[in-house]
Structure formats: structure tokens, C-alpha cells
Tab-separated table of C-alpha atoms and ligand atoms in Angstrom:
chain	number	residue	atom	x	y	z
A	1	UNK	CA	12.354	-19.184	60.100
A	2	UNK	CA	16.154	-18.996	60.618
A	3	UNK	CA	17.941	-21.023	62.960
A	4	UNK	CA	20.305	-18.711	65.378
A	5	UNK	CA	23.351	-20.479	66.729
A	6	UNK	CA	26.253	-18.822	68.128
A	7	UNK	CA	29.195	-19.095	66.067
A	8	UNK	CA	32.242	-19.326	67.732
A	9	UNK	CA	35.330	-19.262	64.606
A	10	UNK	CA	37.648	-19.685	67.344
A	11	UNK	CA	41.688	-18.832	66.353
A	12	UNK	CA	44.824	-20.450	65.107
A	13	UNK	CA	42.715	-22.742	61.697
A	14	UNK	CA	39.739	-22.184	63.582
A	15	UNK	CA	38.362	-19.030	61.445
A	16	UNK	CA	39.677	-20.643	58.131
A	17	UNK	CA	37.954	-24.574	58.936
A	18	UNK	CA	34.556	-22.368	60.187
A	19	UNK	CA	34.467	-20.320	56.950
A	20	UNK	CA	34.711	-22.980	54.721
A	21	UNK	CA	31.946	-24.869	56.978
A	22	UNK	CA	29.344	-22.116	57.003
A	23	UNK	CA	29.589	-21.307	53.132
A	24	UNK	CA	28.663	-24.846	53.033
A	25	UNK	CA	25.778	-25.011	55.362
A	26	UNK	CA	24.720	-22.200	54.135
A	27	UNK	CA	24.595	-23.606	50.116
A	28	UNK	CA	21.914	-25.918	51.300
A	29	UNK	CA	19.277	-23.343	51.217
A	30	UNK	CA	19.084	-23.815	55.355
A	31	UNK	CA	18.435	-20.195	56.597
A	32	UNK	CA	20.740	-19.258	59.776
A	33	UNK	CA	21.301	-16.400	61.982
A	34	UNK	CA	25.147	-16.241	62.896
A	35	UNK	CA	25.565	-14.846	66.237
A	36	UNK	CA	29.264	-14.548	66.476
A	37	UNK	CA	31.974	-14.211	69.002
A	38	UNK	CA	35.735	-14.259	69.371
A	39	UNK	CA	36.958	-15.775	72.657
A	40	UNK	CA	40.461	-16.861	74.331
A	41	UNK	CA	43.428	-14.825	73.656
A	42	UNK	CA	41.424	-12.571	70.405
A	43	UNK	CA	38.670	-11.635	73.048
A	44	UNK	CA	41.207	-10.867	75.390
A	45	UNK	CA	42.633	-7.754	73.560
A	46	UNK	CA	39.576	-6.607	72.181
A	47	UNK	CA	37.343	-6.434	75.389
A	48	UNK	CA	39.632	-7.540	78.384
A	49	UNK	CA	37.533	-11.005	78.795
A	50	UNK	CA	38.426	-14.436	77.666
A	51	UNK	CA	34.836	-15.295	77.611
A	52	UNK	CA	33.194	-11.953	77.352
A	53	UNK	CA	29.423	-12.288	78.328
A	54	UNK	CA	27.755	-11.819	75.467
A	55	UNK	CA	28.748	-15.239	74.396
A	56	UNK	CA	27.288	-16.418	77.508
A	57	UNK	CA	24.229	-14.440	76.597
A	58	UNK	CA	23.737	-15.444	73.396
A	59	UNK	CA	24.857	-19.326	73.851
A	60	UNK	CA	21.302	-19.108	76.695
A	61	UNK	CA	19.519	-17.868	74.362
A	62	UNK	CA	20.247	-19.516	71.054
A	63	UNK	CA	21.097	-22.917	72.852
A	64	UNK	CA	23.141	-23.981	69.985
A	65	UNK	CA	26.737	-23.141	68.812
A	66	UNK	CA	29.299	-24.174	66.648
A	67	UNK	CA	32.691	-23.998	67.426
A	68	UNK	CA	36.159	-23.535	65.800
A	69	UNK	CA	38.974	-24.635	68.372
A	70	UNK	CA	40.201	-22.214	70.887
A	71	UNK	CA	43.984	-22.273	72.084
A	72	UNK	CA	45.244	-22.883	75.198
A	73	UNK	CA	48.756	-21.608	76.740
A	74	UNK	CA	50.650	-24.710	77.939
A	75	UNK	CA	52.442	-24.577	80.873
A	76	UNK	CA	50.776	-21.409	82.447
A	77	UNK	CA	48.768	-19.071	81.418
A	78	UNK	CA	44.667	-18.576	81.474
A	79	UNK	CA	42.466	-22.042	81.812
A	80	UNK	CA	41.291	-23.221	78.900
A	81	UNK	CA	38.312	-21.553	77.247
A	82	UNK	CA	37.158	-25.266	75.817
A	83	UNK	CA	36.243	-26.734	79.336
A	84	UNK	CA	35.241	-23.882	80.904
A	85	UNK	CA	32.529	-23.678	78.174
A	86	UNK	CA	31.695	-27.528	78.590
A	87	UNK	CA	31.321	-26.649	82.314
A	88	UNK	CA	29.485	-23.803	82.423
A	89	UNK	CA	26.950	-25.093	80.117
A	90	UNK	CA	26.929	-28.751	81.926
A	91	UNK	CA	27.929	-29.922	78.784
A	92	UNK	CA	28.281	-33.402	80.285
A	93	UNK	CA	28.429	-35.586	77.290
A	94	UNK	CA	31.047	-35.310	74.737
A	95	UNK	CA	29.828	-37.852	72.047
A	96	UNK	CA	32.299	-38.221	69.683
A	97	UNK	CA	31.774	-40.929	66.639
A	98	UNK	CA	34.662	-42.216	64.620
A	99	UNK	CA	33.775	-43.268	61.167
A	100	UNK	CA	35.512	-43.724	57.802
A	101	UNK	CA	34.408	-41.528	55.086
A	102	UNK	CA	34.220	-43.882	52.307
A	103	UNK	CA	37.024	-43.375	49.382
A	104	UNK	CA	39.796	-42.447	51.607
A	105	UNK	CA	42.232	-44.718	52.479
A	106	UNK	CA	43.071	-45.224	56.113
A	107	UNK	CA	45.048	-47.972	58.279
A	108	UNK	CA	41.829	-49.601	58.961
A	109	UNK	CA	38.377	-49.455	56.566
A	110	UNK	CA	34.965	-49.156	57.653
A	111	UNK	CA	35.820	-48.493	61.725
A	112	UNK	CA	32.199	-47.275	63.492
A	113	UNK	CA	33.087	-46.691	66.908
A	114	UNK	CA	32.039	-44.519	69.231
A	115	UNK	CA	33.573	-42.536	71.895
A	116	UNK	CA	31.614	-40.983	74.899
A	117	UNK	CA	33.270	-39.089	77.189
A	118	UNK	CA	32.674	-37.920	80.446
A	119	UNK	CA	32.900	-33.603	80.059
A	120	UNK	CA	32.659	-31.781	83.374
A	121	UNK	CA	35.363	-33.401	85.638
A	122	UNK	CA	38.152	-35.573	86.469
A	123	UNK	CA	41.891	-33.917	86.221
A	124	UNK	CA	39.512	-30.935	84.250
A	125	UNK	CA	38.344	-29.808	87.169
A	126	UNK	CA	40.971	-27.124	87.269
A	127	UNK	CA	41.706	-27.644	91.105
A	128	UNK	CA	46.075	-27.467	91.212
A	129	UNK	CA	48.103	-26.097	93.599
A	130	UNK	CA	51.806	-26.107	94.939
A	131	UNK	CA	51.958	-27.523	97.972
A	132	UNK	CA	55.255	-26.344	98.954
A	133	UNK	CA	58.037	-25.394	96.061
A	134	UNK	CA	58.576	-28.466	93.855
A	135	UNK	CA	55.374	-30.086	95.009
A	136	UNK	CA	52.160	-29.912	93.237
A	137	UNK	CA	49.088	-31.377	93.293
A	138	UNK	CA	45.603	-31.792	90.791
A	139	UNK	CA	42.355	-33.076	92.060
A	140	UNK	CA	40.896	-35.346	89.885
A	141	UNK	CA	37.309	-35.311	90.675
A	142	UNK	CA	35.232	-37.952	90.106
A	143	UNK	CA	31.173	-37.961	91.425
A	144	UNK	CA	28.513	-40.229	91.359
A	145	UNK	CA	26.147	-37.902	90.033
A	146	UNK	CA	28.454	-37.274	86.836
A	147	UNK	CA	29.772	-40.967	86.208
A	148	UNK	CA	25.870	-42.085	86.130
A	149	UNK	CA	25.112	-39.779	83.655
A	150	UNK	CA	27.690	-40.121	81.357
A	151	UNK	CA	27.205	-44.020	81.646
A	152	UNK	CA	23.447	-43.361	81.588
A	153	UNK	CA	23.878	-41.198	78.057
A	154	UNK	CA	26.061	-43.932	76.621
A	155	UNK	CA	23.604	-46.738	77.547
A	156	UNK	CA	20.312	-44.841	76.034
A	157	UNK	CA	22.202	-43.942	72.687
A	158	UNK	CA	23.304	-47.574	72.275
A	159	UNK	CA	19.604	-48.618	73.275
A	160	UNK	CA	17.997	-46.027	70.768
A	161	UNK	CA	20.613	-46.779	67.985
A	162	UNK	CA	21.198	-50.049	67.899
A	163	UNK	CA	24.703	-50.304	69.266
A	164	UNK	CA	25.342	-53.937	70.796
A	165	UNK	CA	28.399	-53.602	73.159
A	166	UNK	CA	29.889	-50.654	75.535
A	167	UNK	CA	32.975	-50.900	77.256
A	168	UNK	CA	33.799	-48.980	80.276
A	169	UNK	CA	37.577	-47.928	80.395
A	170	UNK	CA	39.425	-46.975	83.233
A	171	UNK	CA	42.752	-47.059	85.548
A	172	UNK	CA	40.817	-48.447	88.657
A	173	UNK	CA	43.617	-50.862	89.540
A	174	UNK	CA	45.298	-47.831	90.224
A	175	UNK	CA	42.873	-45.414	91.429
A	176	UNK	CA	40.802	-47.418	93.367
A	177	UNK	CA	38.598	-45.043	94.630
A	178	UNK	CA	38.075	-42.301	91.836
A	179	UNK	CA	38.159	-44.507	89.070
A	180	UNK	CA	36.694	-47.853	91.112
A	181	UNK	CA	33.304	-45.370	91.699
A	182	UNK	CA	33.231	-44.484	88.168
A	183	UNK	CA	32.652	-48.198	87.362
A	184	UNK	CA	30.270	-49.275	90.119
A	185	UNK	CA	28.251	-46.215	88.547
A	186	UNK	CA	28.889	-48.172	84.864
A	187	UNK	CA	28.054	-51.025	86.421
A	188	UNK	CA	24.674	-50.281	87.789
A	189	UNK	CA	23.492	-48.806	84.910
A	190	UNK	CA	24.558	-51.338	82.689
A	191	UNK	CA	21.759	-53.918	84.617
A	192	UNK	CA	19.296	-52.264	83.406
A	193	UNK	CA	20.103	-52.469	79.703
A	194	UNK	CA	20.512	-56.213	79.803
A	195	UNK	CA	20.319	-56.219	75.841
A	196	UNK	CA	23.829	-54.246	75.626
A	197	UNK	CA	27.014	-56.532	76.328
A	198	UNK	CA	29.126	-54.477	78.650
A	199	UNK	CA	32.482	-54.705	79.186
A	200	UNK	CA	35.559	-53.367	81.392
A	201	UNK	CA	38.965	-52.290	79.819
A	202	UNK	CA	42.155	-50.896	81.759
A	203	UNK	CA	42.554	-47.908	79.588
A	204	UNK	CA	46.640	-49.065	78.762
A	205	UNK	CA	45.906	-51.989	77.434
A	206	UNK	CA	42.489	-50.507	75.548
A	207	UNK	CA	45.439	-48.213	73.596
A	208	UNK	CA	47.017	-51.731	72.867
A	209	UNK	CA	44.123	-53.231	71.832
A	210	UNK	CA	42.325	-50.285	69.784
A	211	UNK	CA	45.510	-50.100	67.376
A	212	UNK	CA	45.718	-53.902	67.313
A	213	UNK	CA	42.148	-54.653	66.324
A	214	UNK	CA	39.251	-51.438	66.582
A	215	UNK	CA	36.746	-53.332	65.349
A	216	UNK	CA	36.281	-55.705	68.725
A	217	UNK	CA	34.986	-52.256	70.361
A	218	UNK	CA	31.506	-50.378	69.101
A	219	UNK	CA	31.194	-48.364	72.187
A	220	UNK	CA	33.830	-46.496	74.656
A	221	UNK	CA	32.172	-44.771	77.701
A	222	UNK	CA	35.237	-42.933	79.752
A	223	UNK	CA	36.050	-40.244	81.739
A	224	UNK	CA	37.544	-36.918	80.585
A	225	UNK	CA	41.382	-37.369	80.365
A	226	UNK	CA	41.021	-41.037	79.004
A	227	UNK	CA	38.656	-39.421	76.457
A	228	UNK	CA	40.912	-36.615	75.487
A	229	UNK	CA	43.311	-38.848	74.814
A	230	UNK	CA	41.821	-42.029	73.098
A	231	UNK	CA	40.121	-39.928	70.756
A	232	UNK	CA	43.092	-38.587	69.552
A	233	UNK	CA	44.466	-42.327	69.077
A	234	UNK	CA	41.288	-43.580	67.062
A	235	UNK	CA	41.503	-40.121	65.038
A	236	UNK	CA	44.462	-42.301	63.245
A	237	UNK	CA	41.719	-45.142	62.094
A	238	UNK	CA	39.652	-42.359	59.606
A	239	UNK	CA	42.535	-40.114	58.259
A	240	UNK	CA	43.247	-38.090	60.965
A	241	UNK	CA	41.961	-35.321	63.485
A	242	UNK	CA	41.129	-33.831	60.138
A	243	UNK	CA	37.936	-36.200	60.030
A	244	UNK	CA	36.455	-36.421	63.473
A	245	UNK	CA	33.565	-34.417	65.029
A	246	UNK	CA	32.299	-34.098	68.050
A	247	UNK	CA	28.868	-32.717	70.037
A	248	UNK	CA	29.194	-31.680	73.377
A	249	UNK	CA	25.532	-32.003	75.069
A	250	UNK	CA	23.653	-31.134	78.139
A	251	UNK	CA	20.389	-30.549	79.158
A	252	UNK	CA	19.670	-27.218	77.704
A	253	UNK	CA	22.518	-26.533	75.154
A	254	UNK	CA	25.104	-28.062	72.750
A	255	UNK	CA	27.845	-27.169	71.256
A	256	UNK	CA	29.692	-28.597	68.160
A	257	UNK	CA	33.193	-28.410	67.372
A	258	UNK	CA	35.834	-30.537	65.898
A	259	UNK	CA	37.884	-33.160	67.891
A	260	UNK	CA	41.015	-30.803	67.173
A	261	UNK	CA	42.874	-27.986	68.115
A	262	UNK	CA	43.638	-24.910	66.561
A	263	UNK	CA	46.608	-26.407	64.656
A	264	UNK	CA	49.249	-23.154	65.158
A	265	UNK	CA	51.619	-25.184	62.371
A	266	UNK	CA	49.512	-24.951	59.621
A	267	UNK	CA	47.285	-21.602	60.662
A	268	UNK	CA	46.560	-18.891	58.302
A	269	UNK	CA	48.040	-21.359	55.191
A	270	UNK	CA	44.547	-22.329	53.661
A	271	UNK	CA	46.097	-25.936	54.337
A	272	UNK	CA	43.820	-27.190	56.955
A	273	UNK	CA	41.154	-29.731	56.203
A	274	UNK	CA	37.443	-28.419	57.179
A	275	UNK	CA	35.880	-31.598	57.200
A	276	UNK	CA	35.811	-32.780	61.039
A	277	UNK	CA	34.297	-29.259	61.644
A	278	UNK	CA	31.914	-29.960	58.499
A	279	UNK	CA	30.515	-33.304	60.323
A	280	UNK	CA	30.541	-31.874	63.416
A	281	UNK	CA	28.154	-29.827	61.394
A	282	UNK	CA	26.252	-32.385	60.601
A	283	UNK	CA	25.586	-33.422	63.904
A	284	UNK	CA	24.191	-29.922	64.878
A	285	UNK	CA	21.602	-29.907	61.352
A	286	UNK	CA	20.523	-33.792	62.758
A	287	UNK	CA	19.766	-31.893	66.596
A	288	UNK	CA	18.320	-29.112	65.134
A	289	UNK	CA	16.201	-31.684	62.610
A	290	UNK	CA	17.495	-30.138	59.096
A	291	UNK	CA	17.840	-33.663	58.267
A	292	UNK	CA	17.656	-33.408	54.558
A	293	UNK	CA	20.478	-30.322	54.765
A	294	UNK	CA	22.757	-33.189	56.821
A	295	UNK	CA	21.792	-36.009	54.165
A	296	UNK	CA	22.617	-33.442	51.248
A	297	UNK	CA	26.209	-32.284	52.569
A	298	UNK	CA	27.266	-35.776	53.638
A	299	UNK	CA	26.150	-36.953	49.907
A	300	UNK	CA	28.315	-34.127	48.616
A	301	UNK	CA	31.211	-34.678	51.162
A	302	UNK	CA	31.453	-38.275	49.778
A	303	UNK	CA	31.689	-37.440	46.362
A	304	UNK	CA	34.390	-35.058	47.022
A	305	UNK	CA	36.432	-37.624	48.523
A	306	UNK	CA	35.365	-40.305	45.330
A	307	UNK	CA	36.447	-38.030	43.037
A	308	UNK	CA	39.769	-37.296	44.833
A	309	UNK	CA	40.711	-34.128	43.084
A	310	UNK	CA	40.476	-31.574	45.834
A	311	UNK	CA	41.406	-33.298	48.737
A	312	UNK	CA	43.419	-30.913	51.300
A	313	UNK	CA	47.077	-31.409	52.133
A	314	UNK	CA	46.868	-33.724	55.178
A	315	UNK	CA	45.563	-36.662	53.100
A	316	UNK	CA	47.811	-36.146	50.221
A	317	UNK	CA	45.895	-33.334	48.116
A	318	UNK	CA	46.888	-30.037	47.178
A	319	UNK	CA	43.784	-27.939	47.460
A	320	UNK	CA	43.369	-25.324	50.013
A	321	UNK	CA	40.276	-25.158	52.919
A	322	UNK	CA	38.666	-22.725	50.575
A	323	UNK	CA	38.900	-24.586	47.496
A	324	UNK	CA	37.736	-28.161	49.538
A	325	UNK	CA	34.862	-25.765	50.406
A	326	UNK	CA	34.003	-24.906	46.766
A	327	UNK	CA	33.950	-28.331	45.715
A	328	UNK	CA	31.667	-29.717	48.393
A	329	UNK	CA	29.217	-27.063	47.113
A	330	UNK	CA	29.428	-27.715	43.397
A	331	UNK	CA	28.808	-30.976	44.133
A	332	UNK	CA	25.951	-29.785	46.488
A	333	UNK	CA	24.854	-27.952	43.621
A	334	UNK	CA	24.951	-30.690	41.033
A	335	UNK	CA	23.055	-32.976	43.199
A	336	UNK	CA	20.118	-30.115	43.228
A	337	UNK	CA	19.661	-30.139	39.787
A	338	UNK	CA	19.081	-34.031	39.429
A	339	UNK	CA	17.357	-34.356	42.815
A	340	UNK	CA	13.406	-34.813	42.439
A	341	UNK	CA	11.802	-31.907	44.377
A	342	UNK	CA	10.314	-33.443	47.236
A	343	UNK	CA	13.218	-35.533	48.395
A	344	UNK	CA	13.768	-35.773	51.835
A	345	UNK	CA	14.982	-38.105	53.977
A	346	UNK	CA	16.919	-38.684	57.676
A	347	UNK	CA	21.082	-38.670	57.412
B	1	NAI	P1	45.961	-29.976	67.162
B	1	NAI	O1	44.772	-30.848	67.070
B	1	NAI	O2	45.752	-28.528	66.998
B	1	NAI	O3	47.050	-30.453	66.080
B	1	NAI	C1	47.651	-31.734	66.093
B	1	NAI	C2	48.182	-32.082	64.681
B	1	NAI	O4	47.077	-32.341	63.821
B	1	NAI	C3	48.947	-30.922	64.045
B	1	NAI	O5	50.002	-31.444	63.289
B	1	NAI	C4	47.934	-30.262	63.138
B	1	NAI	O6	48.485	-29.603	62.007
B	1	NAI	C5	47.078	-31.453	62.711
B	1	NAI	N1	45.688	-31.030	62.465
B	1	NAI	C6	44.759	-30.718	63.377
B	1	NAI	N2	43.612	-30.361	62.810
B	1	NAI	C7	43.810	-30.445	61.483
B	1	NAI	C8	42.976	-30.201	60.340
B	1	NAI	N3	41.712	-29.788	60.465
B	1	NAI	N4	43.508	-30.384	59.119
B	1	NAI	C9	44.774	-30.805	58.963
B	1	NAI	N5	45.616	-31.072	59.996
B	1	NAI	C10	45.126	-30.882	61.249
B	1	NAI	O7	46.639	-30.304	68.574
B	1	NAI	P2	47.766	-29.524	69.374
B	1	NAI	O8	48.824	-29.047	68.461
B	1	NAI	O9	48.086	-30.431	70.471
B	1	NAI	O10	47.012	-28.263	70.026
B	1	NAI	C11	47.100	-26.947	69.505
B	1	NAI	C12	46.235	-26.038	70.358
B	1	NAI	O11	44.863	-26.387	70.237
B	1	NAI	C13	46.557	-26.093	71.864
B	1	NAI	O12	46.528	-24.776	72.359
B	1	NAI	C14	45.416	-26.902	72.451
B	1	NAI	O13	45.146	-26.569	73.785
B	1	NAI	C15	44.262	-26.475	71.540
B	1	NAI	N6	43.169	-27.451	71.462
B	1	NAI	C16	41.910	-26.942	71.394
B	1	NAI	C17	40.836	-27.801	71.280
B	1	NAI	C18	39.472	-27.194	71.186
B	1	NAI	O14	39.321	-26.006	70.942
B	1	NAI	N7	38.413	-27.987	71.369
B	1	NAI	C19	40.992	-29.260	71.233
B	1	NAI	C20	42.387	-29.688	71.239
B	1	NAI	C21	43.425	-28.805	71.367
């Protein structure tokens, strides 16, 4: 039976990066049923809706999409279609792992860190408002409810996948109060995984630390804007935001989509590199259990990058998102042919 997930190609390198990724998942012989939908700006003109509610619909029904990255206006303009989707769907935990690919090289090798960040709130809740002319404020909003479940997430995955350490990072010398409750939340939880060493980092001096030595960390629980940003910084370890994925999970749904935006200097060129949208791939064939489609495509993915020959611009290659694409499924192919037929086995 086919899987359906909503596809979401998003704009800017987002239809060009979700091309190349579904010609690939679709070479492993994995049948899906693409229900897709523009959003943002493209939805806009067509039906007068940023999020027009058949994406809604079909996101309820299908509980599983894969996303391209979605633009947002800076500086004004409509809210971004990103979070509201994260809220909407409670997408509470944004899990976001940070691994070399092997065969590249990076500023550091072999980093395995991982990166959960809080989803729903903080400065994302979207509450701003002028005060008076020249005075604004933004509510960051920070709950018990949400900081116990992100740090409740974090401790279970490192519990389940034998992660040894979690830091909490925050500003709470600061703000006291928001960021103080998000790690007495931490803090409880953490007692009850006594196995996991857990730590406390002001989120400055984790920026300081991360690019002087990554590999003292193995597990960052945060909130949202921390998240947003320190991603971005460890992005720099693998090769870029070219490399990293990300799942966004709740309860009932999830949604995977690259750690990056839609890239407006390099959209429409063939330049950009599909790869973080690829392994964000992967993580949605591991949660929908196509395990042996994830182990085949990361297989493929590696050899790729061995063989160096079509690497995209943004590591030093020439080839284009298409051609990346077609050699990821050569090699895809080539592994079929001296794979013995029953092979299967967890990514
Ligand atoms: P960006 O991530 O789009 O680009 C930052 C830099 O990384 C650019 O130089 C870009 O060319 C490069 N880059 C990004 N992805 C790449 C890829 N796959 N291959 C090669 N190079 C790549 O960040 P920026 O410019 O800050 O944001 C652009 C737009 O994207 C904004 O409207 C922002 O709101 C939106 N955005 C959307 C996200 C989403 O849909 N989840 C996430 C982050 C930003």
C-alpha cells in the first residue's frame, strides 16, 4: 500500500531541493501518494490564503509531510507560514541531528550532536505590539507545560538511544523568570533519568564553546530562538545548512523539512544542494518504518560524496540539484543489482 504524505515543495530552492528528493525516494521502489500544496506568498495569488485549508485537511489526514522551506517577509509583512504550521499541528519538538557525512571535509570530523528545540513558543509566539510610536514590545512566552515536554522528549530519546549527556541552554541570568522556569522544568525531569549527565550552559558562552570544541556536547535541549539560532552555528561543523535535517514532531503529526531557508540567492539556478532535505527524508522513511528505503539512500548518499564527482556548488562541485539527484540514484541502482534479495536491515 502507498504511503500518502503531504508534500509541501515550498518556494525560493524549495521546489528544485524537493524534486530532486522525491525522484530519489521514489527510486527505492517505496510506493507514495504525493498530496501536494503550495503555501506562503505562491498560495497567496492562486487562492487568496497563505495556508489554504486543504493543506490543513490533508496534513490531518495523512499525518505526515515533507517540506521544502517557505519564505518569510522580513520586517513586515504576513507571519511566517513555518511556525504557524509547527503550532497548529503542536509540533512541539524540533529534533534536529548534526552529523558529518563521511568523505566531506568539514572544520571538524565525525561531530554527532544533537539539537532539540523547543517549537511552539518563546519570542515565536507572534504576540508584538507598539506601545506608543518608537516603542515596541514581543512576548516571549515560556510555560511549564511546553518546557517539560520538550525536556521530557530530549530525555526519552537520549534514554532510548543511548545518548550519555544533555545540556540545557539558556539566558536565565538574564531572564530570570522565563528562562529560570524553563530550567526548573529541565531540572525536574532530568532526576528521573539519573543515567543521563545533565548539564546547564548560558547560551553566549555555549556559541563560544560549540565552535571551540563540539565534541564536549552530545545533546542540546533549548528553547525556540536559541534553537533557531544554534542550529544554524553547528550547520558550519558538517558542510553547511546544505547538510542538516530536521523532524518537527507532535503527538499526531510530523513534518520534515530541512534546517534551511528558501535560499532567494541561489533560487531557480539548479545550484542548491538537496541533501539536508534528502536526510530529512530519511528521518520521515525511519517514522514511517521503510527502514531498508532509509538504509539504501543513505548507502547511496555516501558513495556520492566518496566518489566526489557530482558534488553541488556549495561544497566545491559543479553539478547541479538535478544532476546530484541522478547520481544518488545510479548509485541506488548499482547497489540493487549486487544486493542479495532479502536484505533488509534498520538505518
Ligand atoms: P537560508 O537558509 O535560506 O540561506 C542562508 C545561506 O545558506 C544562503 O547563502 C544560501 O544560499 C545558503 N543555503 C541554504 N540552503 C542551501 C542549500 N540547500 N544548498 C546550498 N546553499 C544553501 O537563510 P536566509 O537567507 O536567512 O533565509 C531566506 C528565507 O528563508 C527567509 O525568508 C527565511 O524566513 C526563510 N526560512 C525558511 C525556513 C523554513 O522554511 N523552515 C527556515 C529558515 C529560513
Amino acid at each position: 500500500m502507498a504511503h500518502k504524505i503531504t508534500l509541501i515543495p515550498g518556494d525560493g530552492i524549495g521546489p528544485e531541493v524537493t524534486r530532486a528528493t522525491v525522484r530519489i525516494l521514489e527510486a527505492t521502489g517505496v510506493k507514495f501518494e504525493w498530496e501536494s500544496f503550495a503555501v506562503g506568498a505562491d498560495a497567496y495569488e492562486k487562492f487568496g490564503e497563505y495556508i489554504p485549508k486543504e493543506v490543513i485537511e490533508s496534513i490531518e489526514r495523512t499525518h505526515v509531510g515533507l517540506k521544502g522551506p517557505v519564505t518569510t517577509p522580513v520586517g513586515g509583512g504576513f507571519s511566517s507560514i513555518n511556525v504557524a504550521l509547527r503550532q497548529k499541528f503542536e509540533l512541539y519538538a524540533n529534533f534536529r541531528p548534526i552529523r558529518n557525512l563521511p568523505h566531506i571535509p568539514t572544520r571538524y570530523p565525525d561531530v554527532d550532536l544533537i539539537i532539540v528545540r523547543e517549537n511552539t513558543e518563546s519570542l515565536y509566539s507572534g504576540l508584538e505590539h507598539e506601545v506608543v510610536p518608537g516603542v515596541v514590545e514581543s512576548l516571549k512566552i515560556i510555560t511549564e507545560k511546553a518546557s517539560t515536554r520538550i525536556a521530557r522528549f530530549a530525555f526519552e530519546y537520549a534514554r532510548n538511544n543511548q545518548r550519555k549527556k544533555i545540556h540545557a541552554i539558556h539566558k536565565a541570568n538574564i531572564m530570570k523568570l522565563s528562562d529560570g522556569l524553563f530550567l526548573r522544568c529541565c531540572r525536574t525531569v532530568a532526576k528521573e533519568y539519573p543515567e543521563i549527565v545533565y548539564g546547564e550552559h548560558i547560551v553566549d558562552n555555549t556559541c563560544m564553546q560549540l565552535v571551540m570544541n563540539p565534541y564536549q556536547y552530545d545533546m542540546l535541549v533549548m528553547e525556540n530562538l536559541y534553537g533557531d539560532i544554534i542550529s544554524d552555528l553547528c550547520a558550519a561543523f558538517v558542510g553547511g545548512l546544505g547538510f542538516v535535517p530536521s523532524a518537527n514532531l507532535g503527538e499526531k503529526c510530523a513534518i520534515f523539512e530541512a534546517v534551511h531557508g528558501s535560499a532567494p540567492d541561489i533560487a531557480g539556478k539548479n545550484v542548491a544542494n538537496p541533501t539536508a532535505l534528502l536526510r530529512s527524508a530519511l528521518l520521515m522513511l525511519r517514522h514511517i518504518g521503510e527502514f531498508d528505503a532509509a538504509l539504501q539512500i543513505r548507502n547511496a548518499l555516501e558513495k556520492v560524496y566518496r566518489h566526489r564527482e557530482k558534488l553541488t556548488r556549495d561544497i566545491g562541485g559543479q553539478a547541479g540539484t538535478s544532476q546530484f539527484a541522478d547520481a544518488v540514484i545510479e548509485e541506488m541502482e548499482a547497489q540493487s543489482e549486487v544486493r542479495p534479495p532479502a536484505q533488509s536491515s534498520r538505518a
